[in-house]
Coordinates of C-alpha atoms in Angstrom, one line a residue:
M30 CA -14.3 -32.4 12.4
F31 CA -16.8 -30.1 11.7
V32 CA -17.3 -28.5 8.6
T33 CA -18.7 -24.3 8.5
K34 CA -22.2 -23.4 6.2
P35 CA -21.9 -20.8 4.4
P36 CA -24.8 -18.5 6.2
A37 CA -28.2 -18.8 4.2
P38 CA -29.3 -16.4 1.5
Q39 CA -30.8 -13.9 3.1
R40 CA -35.1 -13.7 1.5
P41 CA -35.6 -10.6 -0.3
K42 CA -37.3 -8.2 1.6
I43 CA -40.9 -6.0 1.0
L44 CA -41.9 -3.2 2.2
A45 CA -45.8 -2.7 2.1
V46 CA -47.2 1.3 3.2
D47 CA -50.9 1.5 3.3
D48 CA -52.6 3.7 6.1
N49 CA -55.5 1.5 6.0
P50 CA -55.0 -2.0 7.7
A51 CA -57.7 -4.0 5.3
N52 CA -54.8 -2.9 2.4
L53 CA -51.7 -4.3 4.6
L54 CA -53.3 -7.7 4.9
V55 CA -54.3 -8.0 1.1
I56 CA -50.8 -7.5 0.6
R57 CA -49.4 -9.6 3.6
R58 CA -51.8 -13.0 2.2
V59 CA -51.7 -12.5 -1.2
L60 CA -47.2 -12.2 -0.6
A61 CA -47.1 -14.6 1.7
K62 CA -47.0 -17.2 -1.7
L63 CA -43.8 -16.0 -2.2
D64 CA -40.4 -16.5 -0.3
V65 CA -40.5 -12.7 0.2
D66 CA -40.0 -11.1 4.2
V67 CA -43.4 -8.8 4.4
I68 CA -42.5 -5.3 6.0
E69 CA -45.4 -3.6 6.7
A70 CA -45.5 0.7 7.4
S71 CA -48.8 2.9 7.9
S72 CA -47.1 5.9 7.1
G73 CA -45.1 7.9 5.1
N74 CA -43.0 8.3 8.4
E75 CA -42.4 4.3 9.3
A76 CA -42.3 4.1 6.1
L77 CA -38.9 6.1 5.9
K78 CA -38.0 5.1 8.7
A79 CA -38.2 1.2 7.7
T80 CA -36.0 2.0 4.8
L81 CA -32.8 3.5 7.2
D82 CA -32.7 -0.7 8.6
D83 CA -33.5 -2.0 6.0
E84 CA -32.5 -2.9 1.8
F85 CA -36.1 -3.8 0.1
A86 CA -36.7 -5.6 -3.3
L87 CA -39.4 -3.3 -3.9
V88 CA -41.6 -0.8 -2.5
L89 CA -45.7 -1.1 -2.8
L90 CA -46.4 2.7 -1.8
D91 CA -50.2 3.9 -1.2
V92 CA -50.4 7.8 -2.3
Y93 CA -52.9 8.9 0.0
M94 CA -52.3 9.5 3.8
P95 CA -52.1 11.5 6.1
D96 CA -48.9 13.0 7.7
I97 CA -47.1 12.7 4.0
N98 CA -47.7 11.3 1.0
G99 CA -46.7 8.4 -1.4
F100 CA -45.5 11.2 -3.5
E101 CA -43.4 12.8 -1.5
V102 CA -41.9 9.2 0.2
A103 CA -40.9 8.4 -3.5
E104 CA -39.1 11.7 -3.7
I105 CA -37.2 10.9 -0.3
L106 CA -36.0 8.0 -1.6
S107 CA -35.3 9.0 -4.6
Q108 CA -32.4 11.6 -3.5
E109 CA -30.9 9.2 -1.0
E110 CA -27.8 6.5 -2.2
T111 CA -29.0 3.8 -0.9
T112 CA -32.7 3.5 -1.7
R113 CA -32.8 5.2 -4.8
Q114 CA -32.4 2.7 -7.0
T115 CA -35.4 1.0 -5.4
P116 CA -38.5 0.5 -7.2
I117 CA -41.9 1.6 -6.4
I118 CA -45.3 0.8 -7.5
F119 CA -47.5 3.2 -6.6
V120 CA -51.4 1.9 -5.0
T121 CA -54.1 3.9 -5.1
A122 CA -57.8 4.7 -6.0
T123 CA -58.1 8.2 -5.1
Y124 CA -54.8 8.8 -7.7
A125 CA -55.4 7.2 -10.9
D126 CA -56.1 9.6 -14.1
D127 CA -52.9 10.3 -16.2
V128 CA -51.4 14.2 -14.6
H129 CA -51.2 11.9 -11.4
R130 CA -49.3 8.2 -12.6
L131 CA -46.6 11.0 -15.0
K132 CA -45.9 12.2 -11.3
G133 CA -45.2 9.6 -9.7
Y134 CA -43.1 8.0 -12.8
G135 CA -41.0 11.4 -12.0
F136 CA -40.7 10.5 -8.7
G137 CA -39.2 7.6 -9.2
A138 CA -42.7 4.9 -9.6
V139 CA -42.0 2.4 -12.1
D140 CA -45.5 1.1 -12.1
Y141 CA -49.1 2.1 -11.0
M142 CA -51.3 -0.5 -9.5
A143 CA -55.0 0.3 -8.5
K144 CA -56.6 -0.7 -6.3
P145 CA -58.8 -2.6 -4.7
L146 CA -55.7 -5.1 -5.8
E147 CA -55.5 -8.2 -7.9
A148 CA -54.1 -11.3 -6.5
T149 CA -52.7 -12.6 -9.8
I150 CA -51.5 -8.9 -10.9
L151 CA -49.8 -8.5 -7.9
L152 CA -48.1 -11.8 -8.0
S153 CA -47.2 -11.4 -11.8
K154 CA -45.3 -8.3 -10.7
V155 CA -44.3 -9.0 -7.5
Q156 CA -42.6 -11.5 -9.0
V157 CA -41.3 -9.5 -12.2
F158 CA -39.2 -7.0 -9.4
L159 CA -37.9 -10.2 -7.3
E160 CA -36.5 -11.4 -10.7
L161 CA -34.6 -8.0 -10.8
Y162 CA -33.8 -8.4 -7.7
R163 CA -32.5 -11.4 -7.7
H164 CA -30.1 -10.7 -10.2
R165 CA -28.5 -7.4 -8.9
V166 CA -28.1 -8.0 -5.7
A167 CA -26.1 -11.5 -7.4
L168 CA -24.5 -9.1 -10.2
R169 CA -23.7 -6.5 -6.8
D170 CA -22.3 -9.6 -5.1
A171 CA -19.7 -10.9 -8.8
L172 CA -18.5 -7.4 -8.1
S173 CA -17.6 -7.4 -4.7
E174 CA -16.5 -10.6 -5.0
L175 CA -14.4 -8.6 -7.4
S176 CA -12.8 -5.2 -6.1
E177 CA -11.7 -8.5 -3.6
R178 CA -10.1 -10.6 -5.5
N179 CA -8.4 -7.5 -7.3
R180 CA -7.7 -6.0 -3.4
Q181 CA -5.7 -9.0 -2.9
L182 CA -3.7 -8.8 -5.6
E183 CA -2.9 -5.7 -5.4
I184 CA -1.8 -6.3 -2.1
E185 CA 0.2 -9.8 -3.7
V186 CA 2.2 -7.4 -6.4
E187 CA 2.7 -5.2 -3.4
Q188 CA 4.5 -6.9 -1.8
R189 CA 6.1 -9.0 -4.0
K190 CA 7.7 -5.5 -5.1
Q191 CA 8.6 -5.7 -1.8
M192 CA 10.5 -8.9 -1.9
E193 CA 11.7 -8.1 -5.1
Q194 CA 13.1 -4.9 -4.2
E195 CA 14.6 -6.4 -0.5
M196 CA 15.8 -9.3 -2.7
R197 CA 17.4 -7.0 -5.1
H198 CA 19.0 -4.8 -1.7
L199 CA 20.2 -7.8 -0.1
A200 CA 22.2 -8.7 -3.6
M201 CA 24.2 -5.2 -3.7
H202 CA 24.9 -4.4 -0.6
D203 CA 26.7 -6.0 2.5
M204 CA 24.6 -7.4 5.0
L205 CA 26.8 -6.0 8.6
T206 CA 27.3 -2.9 7.1
G207 CA 24.0 -2.4 5.0
L208 CA 27.0 -0.5 2.4
P209 CA 26.5 -1.3 -1.2
N210 CA 28.5 -4.4 -1.3
R211 CA 31.6 -4.8 -4.5
A212 CA 29.3 -6.3 -7.2
L213 CA 27.4 -2.4 -5.9
F214 CA 30.6 -0.6 -6.0
M215 CA 31.7 -1.6 -9.0
D216 CA 29.0 -0.1 -11.2
R217 CA 28.9 3.0 -8.8
L218 CA 32.7 3.1 -10.0
E219 CA 32.0 2.0 -13.4
S220 CA 29.6 5.1 -13.8
A221 CA 31.7 7.7 -12.5
H222 CA 34.4 6.5 -14.8
H223 CA 31.3 7.3 -17.3
R224 CA 30.4 10.5 -16.4
A225 CA 34.3 11.9 -15.7
S226 CA 34.8 11.1 -19.0
R227 CA 31.9 12.3 -21.2
H228 CA 33.0 15.4 -19.5
N229 CA 36.2 16.5 -18.4
G230 CA 35.7 16.0 -15.0
M231 CA 37.8 14.7 -12.0
F232 CA 36.9 12.1 -9.4
A233 CA 38.3 9.5 -6.9
L234 CA 39.5 5.9 -5.8
V235 CA 40.1 5.5 -2.0
Y236 CA 40.5 2.3 -0.4
V237 CA 40.1 2.0 3.0
D238 CA 41.7 -0.8 5.1
V239 CA 42.1 -1.4 8.5
D240 CA 45.1 -1.3 10.3
R241 CA 46.1 -4.9 12.9
F242 CA 41.9 -6.2 13.1
K243 CA 43.1 -9.5 13.1
D244 CA 43.9 -8.4 16.3
V245 CA 40.4 -7.2 17.6
N246 CA 39.3 -10.2 17.0
D247 CA 41.5 -12.2 18.4
T248 CA 41.7 -9.8 21.7
W249 CA 38.9 -8.7 22.1
G250 CA 36.3 -11.7 20.4
H251 CA 35.0 -10.5 16.4
G252 CA 32.0 -9.0 18.3
A253 CA 34.3 -6.7 18.6
G254 CA 35.5 -6.8 14.8
D255 CA 32.2 -6.6 13.6
A256 CA 30.9 -3.8 16.0
M257 CA 34.4 -1.9 14.4
L258 CA 33.1 -2.6 11.0
V259 CA 30.1 -0.8 11.4
E260 CA 31.3 2.2 13.3
L261 CA 33.7 2.1 10.4
A262 CA 31.5 2.7 7.7
A263 CA 28.4 4.5 9.9
R264 CA 31.4 7.3 9.9
L265 CA 33.2 6.8 6.8
R266 CA 29.0 8.1 5.3
G267 CA 28.9 11.0 8.0
T268 CA 32.6 12.4 7.0
L269 CA 31.4 12.3 3.3
R270 CA 29.3 13.7 1.0
E271 CA 25.6 12.7 -0.2
N272 CA 27.1 12.3 -3.7
D273 CA 29.9 10.3 -2.8
T274 CA 29.5 6.3 -2.5
V275 CA 30.9 4.1 0.6
A276 CA 31.4 0.3 -0.4
R277 CA 32.4 -2.4 1.8
L278 CA 34.7 -4.5 -1.1
G279 CA 34.6 -7.6 2.2
G280 CA 36.7 -8.4 5.0
D281 CA 38.0 -5.2 6.0
E282 CA 38.3 -3.3 2.9
F283 CA 36.3 -0.4 2.0
A284 CA 36.4 1.5 -1.4
L285 CA 35.8 5.0 -2.0
V286 CA 34.3 6.8 -4.6
L287 CA 34.3 11.1 -4.7
E288 CA 32.8 12.9 -7.4
E289 CA 32.5 15.8 -8.5
L290 CA 35.8 17.1 -7.2
D291 CA 37.4 20.4 -8.7
D292 CA 40.6 18.9 -7.9
I293 CA 42.1 16.2 -6.3
S294 CA 42.7 19.1 -3.4
D295 CA 39.3 18.9 -2.8
A296 CA 39.8 14.2 -2.2
H297 CA 42.6 15.3 0.2
R298 CA 40.5 17.4 2.4
L299 CA 37.7 14.8 2.5
L300 CA 40.3 12.4 3.9
E301 CA 41.8 15.1 5.9
R302 CA 38.2 15.3 7.4
L303 CA 37.6 11.5 7.9
G304 CA 41.1 11.5 9.5
K305 CA 40.5 13.0 12.1
A306 CA 36.6 11.5 12.4
L307 CA 38.7 8.3 12.7
E308 CA 41.1 9.1 15.5
V309 CA 37.9 9.6 18.1
P310 CA 38.3 6.1 20.0
M311 CA 34.6 4.1 20.2
C312 CA 33.4 2.1 22.9
Y313 CA 32.8 -1.1 22.7
R314 CA 31.1 -3.1 26.0
L315 CA 31.9 -6.6 26.8
R316 CA 29.4 -8.9 27.5
D317 CA 30.7 -8.7 31.2
G318 CA 29.5 -5.0 30.8
E319 CA 33.5 -4.0 30.8
D320 CA 33.7 -0.8 28.3
V321 CA 37.3 -0.9 26.2
A322 CA 37.9 1.9 24.2
L323 CA 39.0 0.6 20.9
T324 CA 40.8 2.7 17.8
I325 CA 39.8 2.8 14.2
A326 CA 43.0 2.6 12.7
A327 CA 43.2 2.4 8.6
S328 CA 45.3 2.9 5.9
I329 CA 44.2 4.4 2.9
G330 CA 45.5 4.9 -0.6
L331 CA 44.4 8.0 -2.9
A332 CA 44.5 7.0 -7.2
A333 CA 43.1 10.4 -9.5
Y334 CA 41.2 10.4 -12.6
P335 CA 42.6 11.0 -14.9
A336 CA 46.0 11.5 -13.2
D337 CA 46.7 7.6 -11.6
G338 CA 44.8 5.7 -14.6
A339 CA 41.8 6.6 -17.2
E340 CA 40.3 3.5 -17.3
V341 CA 38.3 2.0 -14.3
N342 CA 41.2 -1.0 -13.7
A343 CA 44.3 1.1 -14.1
L344 CA 42.9 3.4 -11.5
L345 CA 42.2 0.4 -8.9
H346 CA 45.1 -0.6 -9.4
A347 CA 47.1 3.1 -8.7
A348 CA 44.5 2.8 -5.6
D349 CA 45.8 -0.4 -4.0
Q350 CA 49.5 0.4 -5.5
A351 CA 48.6 3.5 -2.5
M352 CA 47.1 1.5 0.1
Y353 CA 49.4 -1.0 0.5
L354 CA 52.9 1.3 0.7
T355 CA 50.7 3.2 3.7
K356 CA 49.8 -0.2 5.8
R357 CA 53.7 -1.1 4.4
S358 CA 54.8 2.4 6.1
R359 CA 53.0 1.4 9.6
D360 CA 54.4 -2.2 9.7
T361 CA 57.2 -1.1 9.0
A362 CA 57.9 2.1 11.3

């Protein structure tokens, strides 16, 4: 079994900037005692270019250079998001007076060193900034890891919320048609009753039962029966208003709650529209590719609040009885 090793941490990098190769050689030899990579630049422009490619724990920056001087380089670095936190030690023999020191500090310098460089002092100063850099990198990595964990946690929470919403939806909706099931229908019916009783309004409860549904299953198969139920659900939703409730109670039984009615004639007009929608035959394709036209016939029972019942149970009974009478008259016709 092969185990993948984590990548080795990169060594800190120090940028040494000086137009004198001898000074760069001194810095290189002194810092060779440390576990660092020294990147050398012989001009200000080279230094700026180097900062585009690498992150540095420290910049040892000569002040006097022919193209752009150290002060100008420091000012540019202080204005860039990626380099403004990089510490700079000015290395100079020319600008060692207090005025130039203050100017350098204003451009982001953290220290000054005079030429010729003293190895012990240089090592001591560099080690301090290397330790600060390691702590800064460790903190940054920890914050990055924490941010990633928080992002993963947010994703997990969102996924859990979606799963819970889906589970709640499945628990309250019919799997075949997507309509509210009996439990959600009863909740909607109770809410409609509460609103109507509080505002002295009216609403209608309607039962819809598919006629001779067993014959459809026996003749054309359960696939045809399921397709008929799905089509009926679609026509119910397409005919009624957005604020009306359409539910499947089970099997071939559906129920409607029609709210915001001015009088019972509003409910009758909606049911007339529904009747016309059901008159159009639905097309069903059999397994052998043959298309058959199926007629959706349904018995409908209507009960209005408060005329047919002041309580929910009374309304349910009234609508059921009205639907039963309609079905019995159809069967005996």
